[in-house]
Coordinates of C-alpha atoms and ligand atoms in Angstrom, one line a residue:
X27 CA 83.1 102.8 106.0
X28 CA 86.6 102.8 106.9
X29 CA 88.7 100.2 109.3
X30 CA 91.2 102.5 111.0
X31 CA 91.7 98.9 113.5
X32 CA 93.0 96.8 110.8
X33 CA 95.5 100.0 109.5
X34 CA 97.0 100.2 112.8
X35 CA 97.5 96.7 112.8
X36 CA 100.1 97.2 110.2
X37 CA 102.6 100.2 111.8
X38 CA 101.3 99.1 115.0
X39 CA 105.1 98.6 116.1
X40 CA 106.4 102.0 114.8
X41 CA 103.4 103.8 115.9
X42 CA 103.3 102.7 119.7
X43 CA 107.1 102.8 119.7
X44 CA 106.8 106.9 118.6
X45 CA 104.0 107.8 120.7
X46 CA 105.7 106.1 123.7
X47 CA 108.9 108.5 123.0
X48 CA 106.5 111.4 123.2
X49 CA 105.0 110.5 126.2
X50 CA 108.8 109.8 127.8
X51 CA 110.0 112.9 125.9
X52 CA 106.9 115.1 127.5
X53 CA 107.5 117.4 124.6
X54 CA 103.5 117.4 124.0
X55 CA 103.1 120.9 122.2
X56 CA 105.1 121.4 119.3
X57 CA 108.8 120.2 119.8
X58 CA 110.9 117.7 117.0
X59 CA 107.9 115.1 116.5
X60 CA 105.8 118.0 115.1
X61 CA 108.7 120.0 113.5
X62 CA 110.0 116.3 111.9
X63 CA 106.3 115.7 110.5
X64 CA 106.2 119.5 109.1
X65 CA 110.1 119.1 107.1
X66 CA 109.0 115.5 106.5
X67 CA 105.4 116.9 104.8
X68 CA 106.8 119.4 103.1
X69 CA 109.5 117.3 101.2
X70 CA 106.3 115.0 100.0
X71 CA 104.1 117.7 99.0
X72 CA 107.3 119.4 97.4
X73 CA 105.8 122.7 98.9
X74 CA 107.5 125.3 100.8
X75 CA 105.7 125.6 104.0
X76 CA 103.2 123.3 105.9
X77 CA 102.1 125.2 109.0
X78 CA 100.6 122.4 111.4
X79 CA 97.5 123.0 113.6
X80 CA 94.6 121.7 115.1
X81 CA 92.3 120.7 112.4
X82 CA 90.9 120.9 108.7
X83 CA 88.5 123.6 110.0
X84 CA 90.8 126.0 111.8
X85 CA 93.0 125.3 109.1
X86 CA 90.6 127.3 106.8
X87 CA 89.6 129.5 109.0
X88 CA 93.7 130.6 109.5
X89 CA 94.5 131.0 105.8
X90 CA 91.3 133.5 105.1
X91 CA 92.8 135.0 108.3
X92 CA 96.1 135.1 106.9
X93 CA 95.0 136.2 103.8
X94 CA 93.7 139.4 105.3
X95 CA 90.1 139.1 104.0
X96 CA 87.6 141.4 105.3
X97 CA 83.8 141.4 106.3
X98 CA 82.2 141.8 102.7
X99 CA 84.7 140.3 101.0
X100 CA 82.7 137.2 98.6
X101 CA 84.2 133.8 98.8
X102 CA 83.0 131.4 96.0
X103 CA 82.9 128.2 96.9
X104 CA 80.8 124.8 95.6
X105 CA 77.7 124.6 96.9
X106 CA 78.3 120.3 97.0
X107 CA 80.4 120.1 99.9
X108 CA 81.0 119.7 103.5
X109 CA 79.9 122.6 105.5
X110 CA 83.3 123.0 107.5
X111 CA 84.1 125.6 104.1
X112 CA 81.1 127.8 104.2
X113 CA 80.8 127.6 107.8
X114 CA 84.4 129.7 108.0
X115 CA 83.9 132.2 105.9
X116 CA 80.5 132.9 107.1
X117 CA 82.3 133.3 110.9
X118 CA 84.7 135.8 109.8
X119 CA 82.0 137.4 108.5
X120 CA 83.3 136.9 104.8
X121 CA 80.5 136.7 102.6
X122 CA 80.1 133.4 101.1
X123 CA 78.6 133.0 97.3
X124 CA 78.1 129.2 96.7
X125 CA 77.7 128.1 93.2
X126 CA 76.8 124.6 91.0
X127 CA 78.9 121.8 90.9
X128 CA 80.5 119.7 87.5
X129 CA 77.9 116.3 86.9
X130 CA 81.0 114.2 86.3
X131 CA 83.8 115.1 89.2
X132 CA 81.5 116.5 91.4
X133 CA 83.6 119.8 91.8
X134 CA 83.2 123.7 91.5
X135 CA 82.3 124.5 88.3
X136 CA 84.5 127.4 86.5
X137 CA 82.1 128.7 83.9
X138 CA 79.9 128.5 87.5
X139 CA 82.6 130.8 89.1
X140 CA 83.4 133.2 86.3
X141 CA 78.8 133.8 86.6
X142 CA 79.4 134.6 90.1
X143 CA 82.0 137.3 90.4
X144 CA 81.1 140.6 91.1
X145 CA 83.5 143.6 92.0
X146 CA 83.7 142.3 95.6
X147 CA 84.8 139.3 94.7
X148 CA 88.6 138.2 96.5
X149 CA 89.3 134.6 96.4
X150 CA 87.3 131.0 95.2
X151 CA 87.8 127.8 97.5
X152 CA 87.9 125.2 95.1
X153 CA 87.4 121.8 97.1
X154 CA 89.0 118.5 95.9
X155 CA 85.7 116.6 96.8
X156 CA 86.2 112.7 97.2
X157 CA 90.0 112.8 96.4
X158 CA 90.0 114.4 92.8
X159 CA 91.7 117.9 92.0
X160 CA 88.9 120.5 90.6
X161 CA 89.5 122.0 87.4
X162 CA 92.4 124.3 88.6
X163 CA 93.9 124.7 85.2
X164 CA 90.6 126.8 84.4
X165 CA 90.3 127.9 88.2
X166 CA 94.0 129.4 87.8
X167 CA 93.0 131.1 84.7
X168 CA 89.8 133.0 86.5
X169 CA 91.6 133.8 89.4
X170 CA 94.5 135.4 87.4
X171 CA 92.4 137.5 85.4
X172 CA 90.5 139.0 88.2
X173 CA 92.9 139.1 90.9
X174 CA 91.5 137.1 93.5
X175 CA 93.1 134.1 95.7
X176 CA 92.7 130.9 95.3
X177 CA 92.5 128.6 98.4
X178 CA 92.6 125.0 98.2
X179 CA 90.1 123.1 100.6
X180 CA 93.0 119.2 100.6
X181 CA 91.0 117.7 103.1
X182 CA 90.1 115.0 100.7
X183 CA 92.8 114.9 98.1
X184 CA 96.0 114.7 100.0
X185 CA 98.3 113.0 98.1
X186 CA 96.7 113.5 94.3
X187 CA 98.1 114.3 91.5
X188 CA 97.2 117.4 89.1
X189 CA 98.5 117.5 85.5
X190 CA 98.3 120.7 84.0
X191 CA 97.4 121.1 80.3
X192 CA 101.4 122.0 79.7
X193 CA 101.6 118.3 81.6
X194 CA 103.6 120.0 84.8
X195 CA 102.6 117.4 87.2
X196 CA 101.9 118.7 90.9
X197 CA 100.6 117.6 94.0
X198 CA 96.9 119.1 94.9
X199 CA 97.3 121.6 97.6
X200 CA 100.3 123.0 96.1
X201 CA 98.9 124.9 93.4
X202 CA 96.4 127.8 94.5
X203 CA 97.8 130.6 96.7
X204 CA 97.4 128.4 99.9
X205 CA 95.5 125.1 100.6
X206 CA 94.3 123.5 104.1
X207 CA 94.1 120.1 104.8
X208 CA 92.6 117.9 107.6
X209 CA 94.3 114.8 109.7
X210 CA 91.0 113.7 110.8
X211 CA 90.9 109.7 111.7
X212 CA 88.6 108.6 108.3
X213 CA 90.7 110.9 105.7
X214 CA 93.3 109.6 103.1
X215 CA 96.4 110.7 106.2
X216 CA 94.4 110.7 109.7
X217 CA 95.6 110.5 112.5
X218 CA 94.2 109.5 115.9
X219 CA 92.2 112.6 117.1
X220 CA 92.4 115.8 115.7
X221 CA 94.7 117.0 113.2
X222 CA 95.2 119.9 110.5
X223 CA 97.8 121.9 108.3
X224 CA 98.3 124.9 105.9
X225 CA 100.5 124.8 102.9
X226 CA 101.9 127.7 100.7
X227 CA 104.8 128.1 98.6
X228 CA 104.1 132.4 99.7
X229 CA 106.9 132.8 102.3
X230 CA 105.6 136.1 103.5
X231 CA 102.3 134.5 103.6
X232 CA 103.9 131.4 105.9
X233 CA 105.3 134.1 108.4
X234 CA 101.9 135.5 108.9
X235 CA 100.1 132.4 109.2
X236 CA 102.5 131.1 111.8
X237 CA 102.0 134.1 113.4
X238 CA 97.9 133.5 113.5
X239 CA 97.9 130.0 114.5
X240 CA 99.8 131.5 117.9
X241 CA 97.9 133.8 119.2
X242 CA 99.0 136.3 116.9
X243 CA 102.4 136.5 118.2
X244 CA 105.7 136.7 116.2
X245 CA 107.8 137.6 119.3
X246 CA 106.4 136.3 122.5
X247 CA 103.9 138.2 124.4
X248 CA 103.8 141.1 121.3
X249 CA 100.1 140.4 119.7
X250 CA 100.7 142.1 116.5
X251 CA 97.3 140.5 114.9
X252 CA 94.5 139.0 116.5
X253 CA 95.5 135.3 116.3
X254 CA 94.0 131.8 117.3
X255 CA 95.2 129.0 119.4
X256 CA 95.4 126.5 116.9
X257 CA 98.2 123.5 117.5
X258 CA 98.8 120.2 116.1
X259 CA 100.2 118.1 118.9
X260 CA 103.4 115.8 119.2
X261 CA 101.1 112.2 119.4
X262 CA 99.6 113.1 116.4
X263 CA 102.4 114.0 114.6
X264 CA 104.3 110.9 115.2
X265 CA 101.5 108.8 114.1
X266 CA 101.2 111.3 111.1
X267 CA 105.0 110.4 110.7
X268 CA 104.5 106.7 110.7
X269 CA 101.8 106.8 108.0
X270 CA 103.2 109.1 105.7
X271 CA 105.6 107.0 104.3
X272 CA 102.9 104.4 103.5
X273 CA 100.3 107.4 101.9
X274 CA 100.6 106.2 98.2
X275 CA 100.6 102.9 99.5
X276 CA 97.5 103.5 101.1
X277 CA 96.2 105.6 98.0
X278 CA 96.9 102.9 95.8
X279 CA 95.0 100.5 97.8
X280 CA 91.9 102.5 97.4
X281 CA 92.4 103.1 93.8
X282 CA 92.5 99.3 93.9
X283 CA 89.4 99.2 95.3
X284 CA 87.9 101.6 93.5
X285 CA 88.9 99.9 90.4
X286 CA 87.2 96.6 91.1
X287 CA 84.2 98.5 91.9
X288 CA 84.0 99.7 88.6
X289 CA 84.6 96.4 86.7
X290 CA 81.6 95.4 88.8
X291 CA 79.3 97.9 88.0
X292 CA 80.3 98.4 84.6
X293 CA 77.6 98.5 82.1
X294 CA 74.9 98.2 85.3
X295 CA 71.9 100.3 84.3
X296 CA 70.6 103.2 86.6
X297 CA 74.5 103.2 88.3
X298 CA 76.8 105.8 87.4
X299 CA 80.2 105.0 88.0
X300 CA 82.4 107.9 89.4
X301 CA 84.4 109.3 86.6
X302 CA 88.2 110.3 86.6
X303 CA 88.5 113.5 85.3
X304 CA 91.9 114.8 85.3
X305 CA 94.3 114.8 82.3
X306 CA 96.6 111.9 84.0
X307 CA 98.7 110.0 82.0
X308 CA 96.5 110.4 79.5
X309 CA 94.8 107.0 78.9
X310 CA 91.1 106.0 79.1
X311 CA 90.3 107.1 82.8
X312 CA 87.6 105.1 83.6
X313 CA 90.4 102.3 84.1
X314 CA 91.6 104.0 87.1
X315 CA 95.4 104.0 86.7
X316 CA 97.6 104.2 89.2
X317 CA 100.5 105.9 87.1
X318 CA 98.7 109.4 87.2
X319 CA 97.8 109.2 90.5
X320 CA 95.0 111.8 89.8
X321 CA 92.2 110.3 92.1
X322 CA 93.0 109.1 95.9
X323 CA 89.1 107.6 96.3
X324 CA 89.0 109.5 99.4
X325 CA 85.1 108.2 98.8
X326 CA 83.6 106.0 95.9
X327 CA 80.6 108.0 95.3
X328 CA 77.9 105.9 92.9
X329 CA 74.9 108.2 91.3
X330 CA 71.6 105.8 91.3
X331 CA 69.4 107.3 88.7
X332 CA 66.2 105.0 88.8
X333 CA 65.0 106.6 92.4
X334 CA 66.4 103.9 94.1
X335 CA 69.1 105.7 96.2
X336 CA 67.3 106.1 99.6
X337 CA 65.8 102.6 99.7
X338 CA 69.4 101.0 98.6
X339 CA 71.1 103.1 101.7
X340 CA 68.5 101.0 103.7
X341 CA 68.8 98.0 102.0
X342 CA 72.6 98.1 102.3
X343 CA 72.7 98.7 106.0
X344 CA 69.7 96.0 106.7
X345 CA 72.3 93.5 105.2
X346 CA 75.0 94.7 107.9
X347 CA 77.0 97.0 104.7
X348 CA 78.1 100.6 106.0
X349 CA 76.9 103.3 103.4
X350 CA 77.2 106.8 103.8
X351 CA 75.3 109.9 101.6
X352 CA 77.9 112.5 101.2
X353 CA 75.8 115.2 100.7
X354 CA 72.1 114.8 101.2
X355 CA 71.2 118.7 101.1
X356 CA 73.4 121.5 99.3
X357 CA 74.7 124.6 101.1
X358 CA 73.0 126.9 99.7
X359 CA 69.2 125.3 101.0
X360 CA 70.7 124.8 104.7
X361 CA 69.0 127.2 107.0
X362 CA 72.5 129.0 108.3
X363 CA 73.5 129.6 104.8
X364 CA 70.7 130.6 103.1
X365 CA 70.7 134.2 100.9
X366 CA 68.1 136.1 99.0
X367 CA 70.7 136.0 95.8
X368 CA 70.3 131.9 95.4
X369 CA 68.2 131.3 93.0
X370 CA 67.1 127.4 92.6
X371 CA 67.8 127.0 88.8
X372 CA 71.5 127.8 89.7
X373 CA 72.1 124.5 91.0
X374 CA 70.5 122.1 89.0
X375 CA 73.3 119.6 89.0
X376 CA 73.8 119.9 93.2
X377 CA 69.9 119.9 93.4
X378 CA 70.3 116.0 91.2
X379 CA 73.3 114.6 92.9
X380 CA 71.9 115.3 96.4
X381 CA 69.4 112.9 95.4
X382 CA 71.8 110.4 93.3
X383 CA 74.7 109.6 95.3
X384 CA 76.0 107.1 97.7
X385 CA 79.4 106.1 98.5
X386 CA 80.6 102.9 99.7
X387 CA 82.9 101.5 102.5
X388 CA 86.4 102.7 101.0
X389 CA 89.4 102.0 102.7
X390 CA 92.9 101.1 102.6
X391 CA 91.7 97.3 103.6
X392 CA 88.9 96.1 101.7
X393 CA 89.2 92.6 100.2
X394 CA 87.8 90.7 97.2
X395 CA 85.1 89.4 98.9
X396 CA 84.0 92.1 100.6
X397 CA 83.9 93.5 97.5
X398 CA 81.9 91.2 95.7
X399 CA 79.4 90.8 98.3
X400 CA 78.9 94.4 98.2
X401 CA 78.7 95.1 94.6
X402 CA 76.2 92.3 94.5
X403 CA 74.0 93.4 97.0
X404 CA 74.0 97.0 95.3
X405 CA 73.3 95.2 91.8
X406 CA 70.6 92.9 92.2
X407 CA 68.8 95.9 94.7
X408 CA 69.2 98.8 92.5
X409 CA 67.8 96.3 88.9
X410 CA 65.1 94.6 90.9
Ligands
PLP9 C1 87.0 116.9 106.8 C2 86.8 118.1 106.0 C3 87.0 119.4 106.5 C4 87.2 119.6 108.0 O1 88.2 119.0 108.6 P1 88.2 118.8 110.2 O2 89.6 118.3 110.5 O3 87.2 117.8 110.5 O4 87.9 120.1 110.8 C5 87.0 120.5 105.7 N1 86.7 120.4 104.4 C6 86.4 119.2 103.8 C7 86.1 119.1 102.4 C8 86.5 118.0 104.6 O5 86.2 116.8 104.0

C-alpha cells in the first residue's frame, strides 16, 4: 500500500546525516531538532501553535483534555472512521454521539450534526477522511450557533487545502478551534515510529495543552492539572524536518496518482470514482487539480457497486496487488461503541460504503505501469 523504502531512498543523505547529529547531540527528548520541526511546522501550516507529542491518538486525547470537557459532555463525530476518535472520547469518559457520513467525500455530514445536538452537546470532531477537508464551511456555521468546539481530526489531511465560500484559502487543521494530527510511518508526513502534534491559533489554549502533554506541569514539579506523558522525540523530528520540505511534493505525487486512476476508471460501470468535493479553484473537480490543492489522496478509496468488492480484495491480493478496506464495520455497530440511541436507519450511507469501498496502493512512488497493471486487474475483475 505504501513504499516508505523507496521514499527514504530519496532524503536518504539528509535524513541519516540528522539522525546521526541527534544521536551525537544525545539531546533525545525535546531539545532544537523538536523545537526546529515545531517553528518550522508552524510556518507551513501558517498556524500559531503546533504542540508536538507522541502520536495521532494522544494527540486527541490532549486537546479534549485541554479543552476541559467533562464526563457527559456529547462529542459528535462520523461514524466512518478510524476508531482512534471515538476510542478517546469514550476514555475520558466523554460521551460520544456518532452520526452518517456524506456519499460523495465520505465525511461527517452537517445536516447529520445539526439532528444530533442536544443541550449537552460541546464540540463535533469533524475528520478529514482520506486527505479531503469536511464541509467546515457548514461545520463552522453549526458550531457557531450553538456554542460548541470544533476539533479537527488532520491525521489524514495534512497539507490540504480548504477554500471557504468567501474563497479565504487555508490549510486543514487550522480552521476549527484545535486540530490533531498523526506522524505515523504510512500518513501523508510519517515519520519512522511514532509521531503526533496539536495545532491551535488559541494562545491560552496552547499554554494549557503544553502544560497537559507534561505531566501537567507549567513550572516544574507544580502539577496544576492532571496531565499525560506525551513527547515527540528528537529522531523523529529530524526526519519530520527532512520531509517537510518535500510534503507538497509528495502530495502532488499522489494527486498524480490519483489522477491516472481516474482516467482509467472513468466511465467503468459498477466503480465509483472518489469525488473531490471542495470549492478549489473552482474547475471541474473530477480532473484532480493540483492548483487547489484540496485533496492530498491520503487513500484512493473506489466504491464497487455490483457486489463485487469482497471477491476483488481477494482477487487483487491473489495477483500479488496490496488492497486495503478502510472501513469494513461503522463505529456505531462495534461492540465497545455500541448505544441504545443508534438507530440503524441513521446510517444508511456508512451502512453502504462499508460494503462499497476499497482503496488502492497510494503512495508518493507509484509508476505508470504499476498503475496500469493495477487498474486493469481491478477492470476486467469487477466487469467480468
Ligand atoms: C492514524 C489516525 C489516527 C491515529 O494516529 P496514531 O498516530 O496512529 O495514534 C487518528 N485518526 C485518524 C483519522 C487516523 O487516520
Amino acid at each position: 500500500m505504501v513504499d516508505l523504502k523507496g521514499q527514504y531512498e530519496q532524503i536518504k543523505e539528509q535524513v541519516d546525516t540528522s539522525v546521526l547529529e541527534v544521536i551525537h547531540s544525545t539531546a533525545f527528548i525535546n531539545g532544537p531538532e523538536v523545537h526546529s520541526f515545531q517553528k518550522e511546522l508552524e510556518e507551513y501550516l501558517n498556524v500559531k501553535h503546533v504542540i508536538p507529542c507522541a502520536n495521532g491518538t494522544d494527540a486527541l486525547q490532549i486537546t479534549m483534555m485541554g479543552l476541559g470537557l467533562e464526563p457527559g459532555d456529547e462529542i459528535i463525530t462520523a461514524d466512518f472512521t478510524f476508531a482512534a476518535t471515538v476510542e478517546v472520547i469514550a476514555l475520558l469518559r466523554l460521551t460520544p454521539v456518532l452520526v452518517d457520513v456524506d456519499p460523495d467525500s465520505f465525511n461527517i455530514d452537517p445536516e447529520a450534526i445539526k439532528k444530533a445536538i442536544t443541550p449537552k452537546t460541546k464540540a463535533i470532531v469533524p475528520v478529514h477522511l482520506f486527505g479531503q477537508s469536511a464541509n467546515m464551511d457548514a461545520i463552522m456555521a453549526i458550531a457557531k450557533e450553538h456554542n460548541l468546539y470544533v476539533i479537527e481530526d488532520n491525521a489524514q489531511g495534512i497539507g490540504a487545502n480548504y477554500k471557504f465560500n468567501d474563497g479565504t484559502i487555508v490549510k486543514t487543521g487550522t480552521i476549527g478551534h484545535v486540530a490533531s494530527t498523526s506522524f505515523f510511518p504510512s500518513k501523508n508526513l510519517g515519520c519512522y515510529g511514532d509521531g503526533g502534534a496539536i495545532f491551535t491559533n488559541d494562545d491560552d489554549l496552547a499554554h494549557t495543552i503544553r502544560g497537559v502533554v507534561n505531566h501537567g506541569m507549567y513550572k516544574r514539579y507544580h502539577h496544576d492539572v492532571v496531565g499525560v506523558n506525551s513527547r515527540l522525540d528528537a529522531i523523529q523530528a529530524a526526519v519530520l524536518r527532512a520531509k517537510l520540505p518535500n510534503l507538497d511534493n509528495y502530495n502532488n505525487a499522489r494527486r498524480s496518482a490519483a489522477r491516472k486512476y481516474n482516467n482509467a476508471f472513468n466511465n467503468i460501470p459498477n466503480i465509483i470514482t472518489p469525488k473531490v468535493e471542495g470549492n478549489g479553484c473552482g474547475t471541474n473537480h473530477n480532473t484532480i487539480c493540483d492548483t487547489c490543492n484540496c485533496h492530498v489522496f491520503h487513500q484512493y478509496t473506489l466504491r464497487i457497486t455490483n457486489g463485487k468488492r469482497d471477491d476483488l480484495a481477494q482477487h487483487l491480493n491473489d495477483n500479488g496487488i496490496p488492497c486495503g478496506v478502510y472501513y469494513p464495520i461503522p463505529l456505531h455497530s462495534q461492540k465497545a461503541y455500541r448505544d441504545d440511541r443508534y438507530n440503524e436507519a441513521d446510517f444508511p450511507v456508512t451502512n453502504q460504503l462499508i460494503k462499497e469501498v476499497i482503496s488502492l496502493p497510494m503512495h508518493t512512488e507509484l509508476d505508470d505501469e504499476q498503475i496500469a497493471f493495477i487498474t486493469k486487474t481491478v477492470i476486467e475483475f469487477v466487469n467480468s
